[in-house]
């Protein structure tokens, strides 16, 4: 029973721990699953030139981003034996310590979810047009660059 | 032909807008960029990629859409 349809990926603001917990709970009825793996991206209080990041404000070229998320889903289902996968990314302001990316993969077996999760997160970082503006405590900003 | 150009991230601070419409008579994306570099000299120093029909395309590509999007380096997650 795969869950391959296109989903709404973007969430306004931070992704709450309640939302993440509920997502896990919803999978208890899917009893062919033997392993879940979860990636949570958290906003880091980087220190740049003596100024501390207090939040990241995310924007995206949403049409292309949704198309890319869909392609990544299709590629992941093609490449790995997944029962289901979910991706959620924040838009707008996410404060330090809050979650901005939630990727959740499930499969009958553990090795599949270890490999699939890394593949999906790296694809998102490289190919999805999302832009992070790091806001400092004094309200100045710089544009984030992924390593 | 009227072309809608959209800007994202850092680029919106160079152009001071998120989108604009430009009357353009050429048919190669790089020619359109040359026009933009005249309008926004600082744009030339910025790293960006061009998307057409929601796909990244090389600047030598033909203009196939009336909407072109300029994207700075991605920084999601």
PDB file of C-alpha atoms in Angstrom:
ATOM      1  CA  UNK A   1       0.000   0.000   0.000  1.00  0.00           C
ATOM      2  CA  UNK A   2       2.110   2.922  -1.168  1.00  0.00           C
ATOM      3  CA  UNK A   3       1.296   6.507  -0.595  1.00  0.00           C
ATOM      4  CA  UNK A   4       2.678   8.146  -3.724  1.00  0.00           C
ATOM      5  CA  UNK A   5       0.342  10.990  -4.509  1.00  0.00           C
ATOM      6  CA  UNK A   6       1.594  14.564  -4.680  1.00  0.00           C
ATOM      7  CA  UNK A   7       1.373  16.416  -1.370  1.00  0.00           C
ATOM      8  CA  UNK A   8       1.405  19.958  -0.177  1.00  0.00           C
ATOM      9  CA  UNK A   9       4.934  20.329   1.121  1.00  0.00           C
ATOM     10  CA  UNK A  10       5.003  23.900   2.400  1.00  0.00           C
ATOM     11  CA  UNK A  11       3.898  24.833   5.900  1.00  0.00           C
ATOM     12  CA  UNK A  12       3.632  28.413   7.123  1.00  0.00           C
ATOM     13  CA  UNK A  13       6.096  28.993   9.951  1.00  0.00           C
ATOM     14  CA  UNK A  14       7.828  26.367  12.100  1.00  0.00           C
ATOM     15  CA  UNK A  15       6.918  22.667  12.031  1.00  0.00           C
ATOM     16  CA  UNK A  16       5.675  21.806  15.521  1.00  0.00           C
ATOM     17  CA  UNK A  17       6.642  18.750  17.541  1.00  0.00           C
ATOM     18  CA  UNK A  18       2.888  17.985  17.836  1.00  0.00           C
ATOM     19  CA  UNK A  19       2.630  17.837  14.039  1.00  0.00           C
ATOM     20  CA  UNK A  20       5.658  15.523  13.881  1.00  0.00           C
ATOM     21  CA  UNK A  21       4.290  13.335  16.686  1.00  0.00           C
ATOM     22  CA  UNK A  22       0.889  13.075  14.998  1.00  0.00           C
ATOM     23  CA  UNK A  23       2.556  12.098  11.717  1.00  0.00           C
ATOM     24  CA  UNK A  24       4.280   9.219  13.469  1.00  0.00           C
ATOM     25  CA  UNK A  25       1.064   8.130  15.194  1.00  0.00           C
ATOM     26  CA  UNK A  26      -0.824   8.028  11.883  1.00  0.00           C
ATOM     27  CA  UNK A  27       1.482   5.247  10.673  1.00  0.00           C
ATOM     28  CA  UNK A  28       0.499   2.754  13.374  1.00  0.00           C
ATOM     29  CA  UNK A  29      -2.233   1.402  11.102  1.00  0.00           C
ATOM     30  CA  UNK A  30       0.289   0.692   8.313  1.00  0.00           C
ATOM     31  CA  UNK A  31       1.474  -2.618   9.681  1.00  0.00           C
ATOM     32  CA  UNK A  32       3.708  -3.630   6.767  1.00  0.00           C
ATOM     33  CA  UNK A  33       6.137  -0.942   7.989  1.00  0.00           C
ATOM     34  CA  UNK A  34       9.050  -2.202  10.073  1.00  0.00           C
ATOM     35  CA  UNK A  35      11.263   0.918  10.064  1.00  0.00           C
ATOM     36  CA  UNK A  36      10.808   4.675  10.034  1.00  0.00           C
ATOM     37  CA  UNK A  37      13.548   7.250   9.630  1.00  0.00           C
ATOM     38  CA  UNK A  38      13.160  10.969  10.223  1.00  0.00           C
ATOM     39  CA  UNK A  39      15.242  14.008   9.355  1.00  0.00           C
ATOM     40  CA  UNK A  40      14.530  17.274  11.164  1.00  0.00           C
ATOM     41  CA  UNK A  41      16.249  20.453  10.017  1.00  0.00           C
ATOM     42  CA  UNK A  42      16.546  22.956  12.862  1.00  0.00           C
ATOM     43  CA  UNK A  43      17.413  26.651  12.596  1.00  0.00           C
ATOM     44  CA  UNK A  44      20.864  27.219  14.081  1.00  0.00           C
ATOM     45  CA  UNK A  45      21.962  30.348  15.977  1.00  0.00           C
ATOM     46  CA  UNK A  46      25.083  30.907  13.840  1.00  0.00           C
ATOM     47  CA  UNK A  47      27.494  33.615  14.907  1.00  0.00           C
ATOM     48  CA  UNK A  48      28.579  35.770  11.926  1.00  0.00           C
ATOM     49  CA  UNK A  49      30.812  38.822  12.485  1.00  0.00           C
ATOM     50  CA  UNK A  50      29.764  38.983  16.147  1.00  0.00           C
ATOM     51  CA  UNK A  51      26.063  38.903  15.285  1.00  0.00           C
ATOM     52  CA  UNK A  52      23.840  35.964  16.171  1.00  0.00           C
ATOM     53  CA  UNK A  53      21.183  34.570  13.846  1.00  0.00           C
ATOM     54  CA  UNK A  54      17.769  34.756  15.542  1.00  0.00           C
ATOM     55  CA  UNK A  55      15.541  33.387  12.745  1.00  0.00           C
ATOM     56  CA  UNK A  56      15.432  32.362   9.109  1.00  0.00           C
ATOM     57  CA  UNK A  57      12.786  33.728   6.776  1.00  0.00           C
ATOM     58  CA  UNK A  58      12.092  31.256   3.960  1.00  0.00           C
ATOM     59  CA  UNK A  59      10.739  32.069   0.522  1.00  0.00           C
ATOM     60  CA  UNK A  60      10.446  29.755  -2.464  1.00  0.00           C
ATOM     61  CA  UNK A  61       9.712  29.721  -6.152  1.00  0.00           C
ATOM     62  CA  UNK A  62       6.734  27.597  -5.192  1.00  0.00           C
ATOM     63  CA  UNK A  63       5.649  26.301  -8.615  1.00  0.00           C
ATOM     64  CA  UNK A  64       9.085  24.931  -9.405  1.00  0.00           C
ATOM     65  CA  UNK A  65       9.707  23.827  -5.810  1.00  0.00           C
ATOM     66  CA  UNK A  66       6.528  21.724  -5.764  1.00  0.00           C
ATOM     67  CA  UNK A  67       7.485  20.205  -9.135  1.00  0.00           C
ATOM     68  CA  UNK A  68      10.965  19.381  -7.766  1.00  0.00           C
ATOM     69  CA  UNK A  69       9.564  17.876  -4.550  1.00  0.00           C
ATOM     70  CA  UNK A  70       7.326  15.716  -6.723  1.00  0.00           C
ATOM     71  CA  UNK A  71      10.300  14.593  -8.852  1.00  0.00           C
ATOM     72  CA  UNK A  72      12.275  13.745  -5.705  1.00  0.00           C
ATOM     73  CA  UNK A  73       9.323  11.686  -4.392  1.00  0.00           C
ATOM     74  CA  UNK A  74       9.048   9.798  -7.680  1.00  0.00           C
ATOM     75  CA  UNK A  75      12.812   9.165  -7.785  1.00  0.00           C
ATOM     76  CA  UNK A  76      12.858   7.953  -4.174  1.00  0.00           C
ATOM     77  CA  UNK A  77       9.968   5.508  -4.732  1.00  0.00           C
ATOM     78  CA  UNK A  78      11.714   4.284  -7.891  1.00  0.00           C
ATOM     79  CA  UNK A  79      15.076   3.790  -6.169  1.00  0.00           C
ATOM     80  CA  UNK A  80      14.031   2.434  -2.755  1.00  0.00           C
ATOM     81  CA  UNK A  81      11.417   0.013  -1.459  1.00  0.00           C
ATOM     82  CA  UNK A  82       9.464   2.600   0.501  1.00  0.00           C
ATOM     83  CA  UNK A  83       6.029   2.174   1.993  1.00  0.00           C
ATOM     84  CA  UNK A  84       5.537   5.914   2.271  1.00  0.00           C
ATOM     85  CA  UNK A  85       7.337   9.212   2.505  1.00  0.00           C
ATOM     86  CA  UNK A  86       6.444  12.703   3.638  1.00  0.00           C
ATOM     87  CA  UNK A  87       8.266  15.992   3.147  1.00  0.00           C
ATOM     88  CA  UNK A  88       7.362  19.259   4.859  1.00  0.00           C
ATOM     89  CA  UNK A  89       9.277  22.532   4.512  1.00  0.00           C
ATOM     90  CA  UNK A  90       8.597  25.830   6.236  1.00  0.00           C
ATOM     91  CA  UNK A  91       7.871  29.112   4.508  1.00  0.00           C
ATOM     92  CA  UNK A  92       8.042  32.439   6.327  1.00  0.00           C
ATOM     93  CA  UNK A  93       9.776  32.976   9.651  1.00  0.00           C
ATOM     94  CA  UNK A  94      11.253  30.124  11.697  1.00  0.00           C
ATOM     95  CA  UNK A  95      13.053  31.059  14.923  1.00  0.00           C
ATOM     96  CA  UNK A  96      16.295  29.455  16.091  1.00  0.00           C
ATOM     97  CA  UNK A  97      15.697  26.085  17.693  1.00  0.00           C
ATOM     98  CA  UNK A  98      12.548  25.506  15.655  1.00  0.00           C
ATOM     99  CA  UNK A  99      12.119  22.930  12.902  1.00  0.00           C
ATOM    100  CA  UNK A 100      12.085  24.058   9.254  1.00  0.00           C
ATOM    101  CA  UNK A 101      12.363  20.721   7.390  1.00  0.00           C
ATOM    102  CA  UNK A 102      10.722  17.386   8.228  1.00  0.00           C
ATOM    103  CA  UNK A 103      11.396  14.348   6.051  1.00  0.00           C
ATOM    104  CA  UNK A 104       9.808  11.053   7.081  1.00  0.00           C
ATOM    105  CA  UNK A 105      10.361   7.744   5.278  1.00  0.00           C
ATOM    106  CA  UNK A 106       8.962   4.320   6.079  1.00  0.00           C
ATOM    107  CA  UNK A 107       9.749   0.852   4.767  1.00  0.00           C
ATOM    108  CA  UNK A 108       9.522  -2.785   5.836  1.00  0.00           C
ATOM    109  CA  UNK A 109      13.282  -2.739   6.632  1.00  0.00           C
ATOM    110  CA  UNK A 110      15.818  -0.407   8.249  1.00  0.00           C
ATOM    111  CA  UNK A 111      18.593  -0.319   5.601  1.00  0.00           C
ATOM    112  CA  UNK A 112      16.195   1.085   3.039  1.00  0.00           C
ATOM    113  CA  UNK A 113      15.150   4.024   5.200  1.00  0.00           C
ATOM    114  CA  UNK A 114      18.753   4.940   6.138  1.00  0.00           C
ATOM    115  CA  UNK A 115      19.727   5.221   2.465  1.00  0.00           C
ATOM    116  CA  UNK A 116      16.472   6.767   1.276  1.00  0.00           C
ATOM    117  CA  UNK A 117      16.485   9.550   3.861  1.00  0.00           C
ATOM    118  CA  UNK A 118      19.997  10.712   2.966  1.00  0.00           C
ATOM    119  CA  UNK A 119      19.146  10.645  -0.742  1.00  0.00           C
ATOM    120  CA  UNK A 120      15.997  12.718  -0.250  1.00  0.00           C
ATOM    121  CA  UNK A 121      17.531  15.353   2.043  1.00  0.00           C
ATOM    122  CA  UNK A 122      20.530  15.857  -0.262  1.00  0.00           C
ATOM    123  CA  UNK A 123      18.229  16.170  -3.299  1.00  0.00           C
ATOM    124  CA  UNK A 124      16.122  18.782  -1.501  1.00  0.00           C
ATOM    125  CA  UNK A 125      19.178  20.842  -0.524  1.00  0.00           C
ATOM    126  CA  UNK A 126      20.602  20.745  -4.058  1.00  0.00           C
ATOM    127  CA  UNK A 127      17.571  21.022  -6.311  1.00  0.00           C
ATOM    128  CA  UNK A 128      14.635  22.767  -4.671  1.00  0.00           C
ATOM    129  CA  UNK A 129      14.445  26.565  -5.134  1.00  0.00           C
ATOM    130  CA  UNK A 130      13.985  27.631  -1.521  1.00  0.00           C
ATOM    131  CA  UNK A 131      15.809  30.671  -0.153  1.00  0.00           C
ATOM    132  CA  UNK A 132      16.686  31.366   3.472  1.00  0.00           C
ATOM    133  CA  UNK A 133      17.238  34.876   4.761  1.00  0.00           C
ATOM    134  CA  UNK A 134      19.108  34.766   8.069  1.00  0.00           C
ATOM    135  CA  UNK A 135      17.820  37.482  10.378  1.00  0.00           C
ATOM    136  CA  UNK A 136      20.202  38.678  13.088  1.00  0.00           C
ATOM    137  CA  UNK A 137      19.248  39.909  16.557  1.00  0.00           C
ATOM    138  CA  UNK A 138      19.719  43.556  15.430  1.00  0.00           C
ATOM    139  CA  UNK A 139      17.283  42.961  12.509  1.00  0.00           C
ATOM    140  CA  UNK A 140      20.013  43.115   9.861  1.00  0.00           C
ATOM    141  CA  UNK A 141      20.200  40.066   7.589  1.00  0.00           C
ATOM    142  CA  UNK A 142      22.239  37.975   5.182  1.00  0.00           C
ATOM    143  CA  UNK A 143      21.171  35.384   2.616  1.00  0.00           C
ATOM    144  CA  UNK A 144      21.935  31.831   3.667  1.00  0.00           C
ATOM    145  CA  UNK A 145      24.141  29.655   1.459  1.00  0.00           C
ATOM    146  CA  UNK A 146      24.007  25.849   1.692  1.00  0.00           C
ATOM    147  CA  UNK A 147      27.336  24.018   2.012  1.00  0.00           C
TER     148      UNK A 147
ATOM    149  CA  UNK B   1       7.021  40.379 -26.896  1.00  0.00           C
ATOM    150  CA  UNK B   2       6.255  41.106 -23.253  1.00  0.00           C
ATOM    151  CA  UNK B   3       8.292  38.910 -20.901  1.00  0.00           C
ATOM    152  CA  UNK B   4       7.547  38.583 -17.212  1.00  0.00           C
ATOM    153  CA  UNK B   5      10.733  38.285 -15.147  1.00  0.00           C
ATOM    154  CA  UNK B   6      10.626  37.038 -11.561  1.00  0.00           C
ATOM    155  CA  UNK B   7      13.393  37.460  -8.992  1.00  0.00           C
ATOM    156  CA  UNK B   8      13.993  35.588  -5.753  1.00  0.00           C
ATOM    157  CA  UNK B   9      16.083  35.897  -2.590  1.00  0.00           C
ATOM    158  CA  UNK B  10      19.100  38.177  -2.747  1.00  0.00           C
ATOM    159  CA  UNK B  11      18.249  39.198  -6.323  1.00  0.00           C
ATOM    160  CA  UNK B  12      15.119  41.046  -5.169  1.00  0.00           C
ATOM    161  CA  UNK B  13      17.436  43.415  -3.287  1.00  0.00           C
ATOM    162  CA  UNK B  14      19.412  44.127  -6.467  1.00  0.00           C
ATOM    163  CA  UNK B  15      16.323  44.821  -8.590  1.00  0.00           C
ATOM    164  CA  UNK B  16      14.121  46.240  -5.810  1.00  0.00           C
ATOM    165  CA  UNK B  17      11.221  44.200  -7.121  1.00  0.00           C
ATOM    166  CA  UNK B  18       9.964  40.617  -7.163  1.00  0.00           C
ATOM    167  CA  UNK B  19       8.764  40.706 -10.734  1.00  0.00           C
ATOM    168  CA  UNK B  20       8.484  43.008 -13.699  1.00  0.00           C
ATOM    169  CA  UNK B  21       7.460  42.929 -17.348  1.00  0.00           C
ATOM    170  CA  UNK B  22       9.920  43.848 -20.068  1.00  0.00           C
ATOM    171  CA  UNK B  23       9.336  44.333 -23.764  1.00  0.00           C
ATOM    172  CA  UNK B  24      11.942  42.138 -25.464  1.00  0.00           C
ATOM    173  CA  UNK B  25      12.429  41.455 -29.162  1.00  0.00           C
ATOM    174  CA  UNK B  26      15.260  38.864 -29.087  1.00  0.00           C
ATOM    175  CA  UNK B  27      14.911  35.102 -28.746  1.00  0.00           C
ATOM    176  CA  UNK B  28      17.892  33.956 -26.641  1.00  0.00           C
ATOM    177  CA  UNK B  29      17.894  34.157 -22.842  1.00  0.00           C
ATOM    178  CA  UNK B  30      21.413  35.642 -22.683  1.00  0.00           C
ATOM    179  CA  UNK B  31      20.200  38.605 -24.788  1.00  0.00           C
ATOM    180  CA  UNK B  32      17.473  39.239 -22.250  1.00  0.00           C
ATOM    181  CA  UNK B  33      20.067  39.071 -19.462  1.00  0.00           C
ATOM    182  CA  UNK B  34      22.196  41.678 -21.251  1.00  0.00           C
ATOM    183  CA  UNK B  35      19.207  44.027 -21.101  1.00  0.00           C
ATOM    184  CA  UNK B  36      18.832  43.347 -17.386  1.00  0.00           C
ATOM    185  CA  UNK B  37      22.557  43.938 -16.755  1.00  0.00           C
ATOM    186  CA  UNK B  38      22.188  47.392 -18.297  1.00  0.00           C
ATOM    187  CA  UNK B  39      19.199  48.110 -16.082  1.00  0.00           C
ATOM    188  CA  UNK B  40      20.802  46.560 -12.962  1.00  0.00           C
ATOM    189  CA  UNK B  41      24.634  46.720 -13.234  1.00  0.00           C
ATOM    190  CA  UNK B  42      25.004  44.936  -9.861  1.00  0.00           C
ATOM    191  CA  UNK B  43      23.126  41.900 -11.147  1.00  0.00           C
ATOM    192  CA  UNK B  44      26.165  40.964 -13.210  1.00  0.00           C
ATOM    193  CA  UNK B  45      28.199  40.270 -10.040  1.00  0.00           C
ATOM    194  CA  UNK B  46      25.580  37.983  -8.530  1.00  0.00           C
ATOM    195  CA  UNK B  47      25.475  34.226  -8.823  1.00  0.00           C
ATOM    196  CA  UNK B  48      22.180  33.017 -10.258  1.00  0.00           C
ATOM    197  CA  UNK B  49      20.543  30.413 -12.490  1.00  0.00           C
ATOM    198  CA  UNK B  50      17.720  30.883 -14.962  1.00  0.00           C
ATOM    199  CA  UNK B  51      14.508  28.852 -14.979  1.00  0.00           C
ATOM    200  CA  UNK B  52      12.038  28.591 -17.821  1.00  0.00           C
ATOM    201  CA  UNK B  53       8.882  26.476 -17.590  1.00  0.00           C
ATOM    202  CA  UNK B  54       9.959  25.478 -14.051  1.00  0.00           C
ATOM    203  CA  UNK B  55      13.244  23.951 -15.242  1.00  0.00           C
ATOM    204  CA  UNK B  56      16.770  25.339 -15.030  1.00  0.00           C
ATOM    205  CA  UNK B  57      18.096  26.213 -18.490  1.00  0.00           C
ATOM    206  CA  UNK B  58      21.487  27.393 -19.801  1.00  0.00           C
ATOM    207  CA  UNK B  59      21.637  31.080 -20.715  1.00  0.00           C
ATOM    208  CA  UNK B  60      22.269  30.116 -24.346  1.00  0.00           C
ATOM    209  CA  UNK B  61      18.821  28.523 -24.440  1.00  0.00           C
ATOM    210  CA  UNK B  62      16.064  29.877 -26.640  1.00  0.00           C
ATOM    211  CA  UNK B  63      13.322  31.816 -25.000  1.00  0.00           C
ATOM    212  CA  UNK B  64      10.322  29.471 -25.105  1.00  0.00           C
ATOM    213  CA  UNK B  65       8.136  31.046 -22.471  1.00  0.00           C
ATOM    214  CA  UNK B  66       6.898  34.525 -21.640  1.00  0.00           C
ATOM    215  CA  UNK B  67       8.026  34.013 -18.062  1.00  0.00           C
ATOM    216  CA  UNK B  68      11.674  33.828 -17.007  1.00  0.00           C
ATOM    217  CA  UNK B  69      12.808  33.324 -13.417  1.00  0.00           C
ATOM    218  CA  UNK B  70      16.176  34.293 -11.942  1.00  0.00           C
ATOM    219  CA  UNK B  71      17.175  32.133  -8.971  1.00  0.00           C
ATOM    220  CA  UNK B  72      20.116  32.743  -6.601  1.00  0.00           C
ATOM    221  CA  UNK B  73      21.840  29.720  -4.974  1.00  0.00           C
ATOM    222  CA  UNK B  74      19.296  27.499  -3.197  1.00  0.00           C
ATOM    223  CA  UNK B  75      19.373  27.406   0.598  1.00  0.00           C
ATOM    224  CA  UNK B  76      16.455  25.276   1.711  1.00  0.00           C
ATOM    225  CA  UNK B  77      16.386  22.967   4.709  1.00  0.00           C
TER     226      UNK B  77
END
